[in-house]
């Protein structure tokens, strides 16, 4: 069996200067790249997810409520939807797009350009263990890790390579992950954007 690193939504719009910036996002991008360079044999596979909105309906709010609706972000064809330049993507074997026409938080809701879902891709590559990193700890990282555990993958969140939006939602997310049997290592980045 094999292990995989899932890099969640390390995109320009979620990092400093983006339309829905999370404090520490750029640092997380650089940290993931440094870890991949320092430990090239740690994971058998590396995949990434992208928020990838065409017209996600009520997911974009004007004004947003920051609970169910958000400022416009990660719109297909914009620089905001691209990976942050500090993220080295040379090891990324597959990218899973999510949220084209509806809200989607978990990478397991996404699909590759040829339509394969993340769970199927991981199983096809004999993956049984995943580490999850990225943005934001309390939203898409949480949802992706919870779905990974539900899909039967032994799941660990490397918290030091995640950035969180707010203390209250982070606390809820950490309790949910713990309750689902997801292992957690380190402390998440949490700072004002």
PDB file of C-alpha atoms in Angstrom:
ATOM      1  CA  UNK A   1       0.000   0.000   0.000  1.00  0.00           C
ATOM      2  CA  UNK A   2       1.035   3.640  -0.462  1.00  0.00           C
ATOM      3  CA  UNK A   3       0.706   7.048   1.112  1.00  0.00           C
ATOM      4  CA  UNK A   4      -0.202  10.403  -0.424  1.00  0.00           C
ATOM      5  CA  UNK A   5       0.012  14.090   0.384  1.00  0.00           C
ATOM      6  CA  UNK A   6      -3.167  16.046  -0.385  1.00  0.00           C
ATOM      7  CA  UNK A   7      -2.486  19.780  -0.829  1.00  0.00           C
ATOM      8  CA  UNK A   8      -5.759  21.661  -0.343  1.00  0.00           C
ATOM      9  CA  UNK A   9      -6.523  24.951  -2.129  1.00  0.00           C
ATOM     10  CA  UNK A  10      -3.143  26.711  -1.898  1.00  0.00           C
ATOM     11  CA  UNK A  11      -4.346  29.348  -4.355  1.00  0.00           C
ATOM     12  CA  UNK A  12      -3.706  33.053  -4.802  1.00  0.00           C
ATOM     13  CA  UNK A  13      -7.165  34.150  -3.659  1.00  0.00           C
ATOM     14  CA  UNK A  14      -6.706  32.331  -0.321  1.00  0.00           C
ATOM     15  CA  UNK A  15      -3.287  33.876   0.372  1.00  0.00           C
ATOM     16  CA  UNK A  16      -2.334  37.402   1.370  1.00  0.00           C
ATOM     17  CA  UNK A  17      -3.508  39.875  -1.274  1.00  0.00           C
ATOM     18  CA  UNK A  18      -6.267  37.559  -2.531  1.00  0.00           C
ATOM     19  CA  UNK A  19      -9.996  38.223  -2.484  1.00  0.00           C
ATOM     20  CA  UNK A  20     -10.568  35.765   0.396  1.00  0.00           C
ATOM     21  CA  UNK A  21      -7.152  35.852   2.042  1.00  0.00           C
ATOM     22  CA  UNK A  22      -6.248  33.683   5.017  1.00  0.00           C
ATOM     23  CA  UNK A  23      -3.402  35.038   7.160  1.00  0.00           C
ATOM     24  CA  UNK A  24      -0.299  32.902   6.790  1.00  0.00           C
ATOM     25  CA  UNK A  25      -1.403  31.356   3.505  1.00  0.00           C
ATOM     26  CA  UNK A  26       1.740  32.330   1.600  1.00  0.00           C
ATOM     27  CA  UNK A  27       3.870  30.943   4.423  1.00  0.00           C
ATOM     28  CA  UNK A  28       1.989  27.657   4.226  1.00  0.00           C
ATOM     29  CA  UNK A  29       2.660  27.526   0.465  1.00  0.00           C
ATOM     30  CA  UNK A  30       6.389  27.995   1.051  1.00  0.00           C
ATOM     31  CA  UNK A  31       6.411  25.535   3.952  1.00  0.00           C
ATOM     32  CA  UNK A  32       4.839  22.791   1.851  1.00  0.00           C
ATOM     33  CA  UNK A  33       7.444  23.371  -0.866  1.00  0.00           C
ATOM     34  CA  UNK A  34      10.309  23.226   1.636  1.00  0.00           C
ATOM     35  CA  UNK A  35       8.990  19.976   3.129  1.00  0.00           C
ATOM     36  CA  UNK A  36       8.622  18.366  -0.310  1.00  0.00           C
ATOM     37  CA  UNK A  37      12.215  19.365  -1.128  1.00  0.00           C
ATOM     38  CA  UNK A  38      13.599  18.217   2.224  1.00  0.00           C
ATOM     39  CA  UNK A  39      11.780  14.878   2.301  1.00  0.00           C
ATOM     40  CA  UNK A  40      11.306  13.836  -1.339  1.00  0.00           C
ATOM     41  CA  UNK A  41      10.630  10.189  -0.451  1.00  0.00           C
ATOM     42  CA  UNK A  42       8.118  10.826   2.349  1.00  0.00           C
ATOM     43  CA  UNK A  43       5.067  10.382   0.073  1.00  0.00           C
ATOM     44  CA  UNK A  44       4.514   7.954  -2.764  1.00  0.00           C
ATOM     45  CA  UNK A  45       2.042  10.358  -4.386  1.00  0.00           C
ATOM     46  CA  UNK A  46       1.248  14.075  -4.218  1.00  0.00           C
ATOM     47  CA  UNK A  47      -2.082  15.514  -5.368  1.00  0.00           C
ATOM     48  CA  UNK A  48      -3.718  18.911  -5.002  1.00  0.00           C
ATOM     49  CA  UNK A  49      -7.189  20.417  -4.964  1.00  0.00           C
ATOM     50  CA  UNK A  50      -8.412  23.732  -6.324  1.00  0.00           C
ATOM     51  CA  UNK A  51     -11.492  25.769  -5.643  1.00  0.00           C
ATOM     52  CA  UNK A  52     -12.564  26.301  -9.256  1.00  0.00           C
ATOM     53  CA  UNK A  53     -15.690  28.405  -9.583  1.00  0.00           C
ATOM     54  CA  UNK A  54     -17.619  29.086 -12.781  1.00  0.00           C
ATOM     55  CA  UNK A  55     -21.001  30.075 -11.327  1.00  0.00           C
ATOM     56  CA  UNK A  56     -21.408  28.662  -7.825  1.00  0.00           C
ATOM     57  CA  UNK A  57     -24.707  30.443  -7.184  1.00  0.00           C
ATOM     58  CA  UNK A  58     -25.319  31.487  -3.579  1.00  0.00           C
ATOM     59  CA  UNK A  59     -21.736  30.527  -2.637  1.00  0.00           C
ATOM     60  CA  UNK A  60     -20.829  34.083  -3.740  1.00  0.00           C
ATOM     61  CA  UNK A  61     -22.590  36.718  -1.656  1.00  0.00           C
ATOM     62  CA  UNK A  62     -23.045  40.452  -2.122  1.00  0.00           C
ATOM     63  CA  UNK A  63     -22.612  41.170   0.645  1.00  0.00           C
ATOM     64  CA  UNK A  64     -21.182  37.834   1.845  1.00  0.00           C
ATOM     65  CA  UNK A  65     -22.121  36.465   5.268  1.00  0.00           C
ATOM     66  CA  UNK A  66     -18.789  34.568   5.658  1.00  0.00           C
ATOM     67  CA  UNK A  67     -20.733  31.489   6.795  1.00  0.00           C
ATOM     68  CA  UNK A  68     -22.531  30.219   3.710  1.00  0.00           C
ATOM     69  CA  UNK A  69     -21.575  32.941   1.232  1.00  0.00           C
ATOM     70  CA  UNK A  70     -18.215  34.482   0.457  1.00  0.00           C
ATOM     71  CA  UNK A  71     -16.645  37.201  -1.704  1.00  0.00           C
ATOM     72  CA  UNK A  72     -15.975  36.163  -5.307  1.00  0.00           C
ATOM     73  CA  UNK A  73     -12.886  33.938  -5.292  1.00  0.00           C
ATOM     74  CA  UNK A  74     -11.041  31.331  -7.359  1.00  0.00           C
ATOM     75  CA  UNK A  75     -13.023  32.091 -10.508  1.00  0.00           C
ATOM     76  CA  UNK A  76     -11.887  29.933 -13.429  1.00  0.00           C
ATOM     77  CA  UNK A  77      -9.619  31.904 -15.734  1.00  0.00           C
ATOM     78  CA  UNK A  78      -8.479  34.420 -13.122  1.00  0.00           C
ATOM     79  CA  UNK A  79      -5.085  34.651 -11.443  1.00  0.00           C
ATOM     80  CA  UNK A  80      -6.851  34.116  -8.105  1.00  0.00           C
ATOM     81  CA  UNK A  81      -7.641  30.524  -9.054  1.00  0.00           C
ATOM     82  CA  UNK A  82      -3.983  29.702  -9.754  1.00  0.00           C
ATOM     83  CA  UNK A  83      -1.666  28.001  -7.274  1.00  0.00           C
ATOM     84  CA  UNK A  84       0.327  30.438  -5.150  1.00  0.00           C
ATOM     85  CA  UNK A  85       3.808  31.011  -6.654  1.00  0.00           C
ATOM     86  CA  UNK A  86       5.483  29.836  -3.432  1.00  0.00           C
ATOM     87  CA  UNK A  87       3.936  26.377  -3.908  1.00  0.00           C
ATOM     88  CA  UNK A  88       6.276  24.120  -5.875  1.00  0.00           C
ATOM     89  CA  UNK A  89       3.963  21.952  -7.981  1.00  0.00           C
ATOM     90  CA  UNK A  90       6.512  19.745  -9.747  1.00  0.00           C
ATOM     91  CA  UNK A  91       5.564  16.708  -7.626  1.00  0.00           C
ATOM     92  CA  UNK A  92       1.794  17.169  -8.072  1.00  0.00           C
ATOM     93  CA  UNK A  93       0.514  14.218 -10.112  1.00  0.00           C
ATOM     94  CA  UNK A  94      -3.148  15.219 -10.321  1.00  0.00           C
ATOM     95  CA  UNK A  95      -5.285  18.289  -9.578  1.00  0.00           C
ATOM     96  CA  UNK A  96      -8.917  17.951  -8.495  1.00  0.00           C
ATOM     97  CA  UNK A  97     -11.236  20.882  -9.254  1.00  0.00           C
ATOM     98  CA  UNK A  98     -14.250  21.530  -7.044  1.00  0.00           C
ATOM     99  CA  UNK A  99     -17.122  23.956  -6.852  1.00  0.00           C
ATOM    100  CA  UNK A 100     -17.687  24.866 -10.490  1.00  0.00           C
ATOM    101  CA  UNK A 101     -21.464  25.322 -10.124  1.00  0.00           C
ATOM    102  CA  UNK A 102     -22.134  24.865  -6.392  1.00  0.00           C
ATOM    103  CA  UNK A 103     -20.352  25.279  -3.084  1.00  0.00           C
ATOM    104  CA  UNK A 104     -17.779  22.548  -2.463  1.00  0.00           C
ATOM    105  CA  UNK A 105     -15.377  22.387   0.440  1.00  0.00           C
ATOM    106  CA  UNK A 106     -13.937  18.876   0.373  1.00  0.00           C
ATOM    107  CA  UNK A 107     -11.397  17.800  -2.202  1.00  0.00           C
ATOM    108  CA  UNK A 108     -13.394  14.573  -2.366  1.00  0.00           C
ATOM    109  CA  UNK A 109     -16.184  16.560  -4.056  1.00  0.00           C
ATOM    110  CA  UNK A 110     -13.771  17.448  -6.854  1.00  0.00           C
ATOM    111  CA  UNK A 111     -12.649  15.727 -10.008  1.00  0.00           C
ATOM    112  CA  UNK A 112      -9.635  15.671 -12.271  1.00  0.00           C
ATOM    113  CA  UNK A 113      -9.899  17.189 -15.780  1.00  0.00           C
ATOM    114  CA  UNK A 114     -10.808  13.712 -17.103  1.00  0.00           C
ATOM    115  CA  UNK A 115     -13.611  13.332 -14.528  1.00  0.00           C
ATOM    116  CA  UNK A 116     -11.984  10.986 -12.013  1.00  0.00           C
ATOM    117  CA  UNK A 117     -12.827  11.706  -8.371  1.00  0.00           C
ATOM    118  CA  UNK A 118     -10.128  11.941  -5.695  1.00  0.00           C
ATOM    119  CA  UNK A 119     -11.156   8.773  -3.823  1.00  0.00           C
ATOM    120  CA  UNK A 120     -11.030   6.704  -7.016  1.00  0.00           C
ATOM    121  CA  UNK A 121      -7.639   8.160  -7.989  1.00  0.00           C
ATOM    122  CA  UNK A 122      -6.184   7.339  -4.566  1.00  0.00           C
ATOM    123  CA  UNK A 123      -7.548   3.781  -4.642  1.00  0.00           C
ATOM    124  CA  UNK A 124      -6.290   3.249  -8.182  1.00  0.00           C
ATOM    125  CA  UNK A 125      -2.812   4.129  -6.883  1.00  0.00           C
ATOM    126  CA  UNK A 126      -3.162   1.759  -3.875  1.00  0.00           C
ATOM    127  CA  UNK A 127      -3.126   4.615  -1.360  1.00  0.00           C
ATOM    128  CA  UNK A 128      -4.302   3.738   2.139  1.00  0.00           C
ATOM    129  CA  UNK A 129      -2.793   6.656   4.131  1.00  0.00           C
ATOM    130  CA  UNK A 130      -3.062  10.383   3.463  1.00  0.00           C
ATOM    131  CA  UNK A 131      -1.571  13.513   4.970  1.00  0.00           C
ATOM    132  CA  UNK A 132      -3.576  16.707   4.431  1.00  0.00           C
ATOM    133  CA  UNK A 133      -2.153  20.251   4.291  1.00  0.00           C
ATOM    134  CA  UNK A 134      -3.329  23.587   2.918  1.00  0.00           C
ATOM    135  CA  UNK A 135      -5.937  26.305   3.314  1.00  0.00           C
ATOM    136  CA  UNK A 136      -8.071  26.773   5.320  1.00  0.00           C
ATOM    137  CA  UNK A 137      -7.748  24.524   8.365  1.00  0.00           C
ATOM    138  CA  UNK A 138     -11.280  25.310   9.510  1.00  0.00           C
ATOM    139  CA  UNK A 139     -13.003  24.942   6.136  1.00  0.00           C
ATOM    140  CA  UNK A 140     -11.623  23.005   3.145  1.00  0.00           C
ATOM    141  CA  UNK A 141      -8.811  21.218   5.010  1.00  0.00           C
ATOM    142  CA  UNK A 142     -11.322  20.097   7.651  1.00  0.00           C
ATOM    143  CA  UNK A 143     -13.840  18.917   5.046  1.00  0.00           C
ATOM    144  CA  UNK A 144     -11.202  17.088   2.984  1.00  0.00           C
ATOM    145  CA  UNK A 145      -9.713  15.324   6.011  1.00  0.00           C
ATOM    146  CA  UNK A 146     -13.141  14.297   7.326  1.00  0.00           C
ATOM    147  CA  UNK A 147     -14.079  12.859   3.926  1.00  0.00           C
ATOM    148  CA  UNK A 148     -10.720  11.070   3.651  1.00  0.00           C
ATOM    149  CA  UNK A 149     -11.409   9.346   6.969  1.00  0.00           C
ATOM    150  CA  UNK A 150     -14.983   8.526   5.897  1.00  0.00           C
ATOM    151  CA  UNK A 151     -13.611   6.992   2.698  1.00  0.00           C
ATOM    152  CA  UNK A 152     -11.453   4.672   4.809  1.00  0.00           C
ATOM    153  CA  UNK A 153      -8.053   6.324   4.401  1.00  0.00           C
ATOM    154  CA  UNK A 154      -5.851   6.581   7.488  1.00  0.00           C
ATOM    155  CA  UNK A 155      -5.738  10.372   7.729  1.00  0.00           C
ATOM    156  CA  UNK A 156      -3.364  12.852   9.350  1.00  0.00           C
ATOM    157  CA  UNK A 157      -3.539  16.643   9.157  1.00  0.00           C
ATOM    158  CA  UNK A 158      -0.130  18.322   9.317  1.00  0.00           C
ATOM    159  CA  UNK A 159      -1.458  21.371  11.150  1.00  0.00           C
ATOM    160  CA  UNK A 160       1.760  23.381  10.906  1.00  0.00           C
ATOM    161  CA  UNK A 161       1.230  23.402   7.130  1.00  0.00           C
ATOM    162  CA  UNK A 162      -2.342  24.705   7.352  1.00  0.00           C
ATOM    163  CA  UNK A 163      -3.670  28.229   7.858  1.00  0.00           C
ATOM    164  CA  UNK A 164      -6.912  28.903   9.720  1.00  0.00           C
ATOM    165  CA  UNK A 165      -9.453  31.699   9.333  1.00  0.00           C
ATOM    166  CA  UNK A 166     -10.548  32.292  12.936  1.00  0.00           C
ATOM    167  CA  UNK A 167     -10.069  30.833  16.434  1.00  0.00           C
ATOM    168  CA  UNK A 168     -13.748  29.918  16.906  1.00  0.00           C
ATOM    169  CA  UNK A 169     -14.099  27.995  13.644  1.00  0.00           C
ATOM    170  CA  UNK A 170     -10.658  26.437  14.139  1.00  0.00           C
ATOM    171  CA  UNK A 171     -11.710  25.063  17.528  1.00  0.00           C
ATOM    172  CA  UNK A 172     -14.865  23.531  16.012  1.00  0.00           C
ATOM    173  CA  UNK A 173     -12.806  22.010  13.181  1.00  0.00           C
ATOM    174  CA  UNK A 174     -10.198  20.476  15.506  1.00  0.00           C
ATOM    175  CA  UNK A 175     -12.917  18.894  17.644  1.00  0.00           C
ATOM    176  CA  UNK A 176     -14.602  17.458  14.532  1.00  0.00           C
ATOM    177  CA  UNK A 177     -11.323  16.021  13.244  1.00  0.00           C
ATOM    178  CA  UNK A 178     -10.510  14.494  16.628  1.00  0.00           C
ATOM    179  CA  UNK A 179     -13.996  13.005  16.862  1.00  0.00           C
ATOM    180  CA  UNK A 180     -13.589  11.391  13.441  1.00  0.00           C
ATOM    181  CA  UNK A 181     -10.307   9.743  14.401  1.00  0.00           C
ATOM    182  CA  UNK A 182      -8.167  12.020  12.226  1.00  0.00           C
ATOM    183  CA  UNK A 183      -4.625  12.340  13.594  1.00  0.00           C
ATOM    184  CA  UNK A 184      -3.234  15.846  13.947  1.00  0.00           C
ATOM    185  CA  UNK A 185       0.401  16.910  14.179  1.00  0.00           C
ATOM    186  CA  UNK A 186       1.650  20.385  15.155  1.00  0.00           C
ATOM    187  CA  UNK A 187      -0.213  23.668  15.457  1.00  0.00           C
ATOM    188  CA  UNK A 188      -2.051  25.511  12.679  1.00  0.00           C
ATOM    189  CA  UNK A 189      -1.044  28.989  11.528  1.00  0.00           C
ATOM    190  CA  UNK A 190      -3.623  31.545  12.618  1.00  0.00           C
ATOM    191  CA  UNK A 191      -3.070  35.246  12.069  1.00  0.00           C
ATOM    192  CA  UNK A 192      -4.860  38.233  10.623  1.00  0.00           C
ATOM    193  CA  UNK A 193      -4.821  38.381   6.832  1.00  0.00           C
TER     194      UNK A 193
END
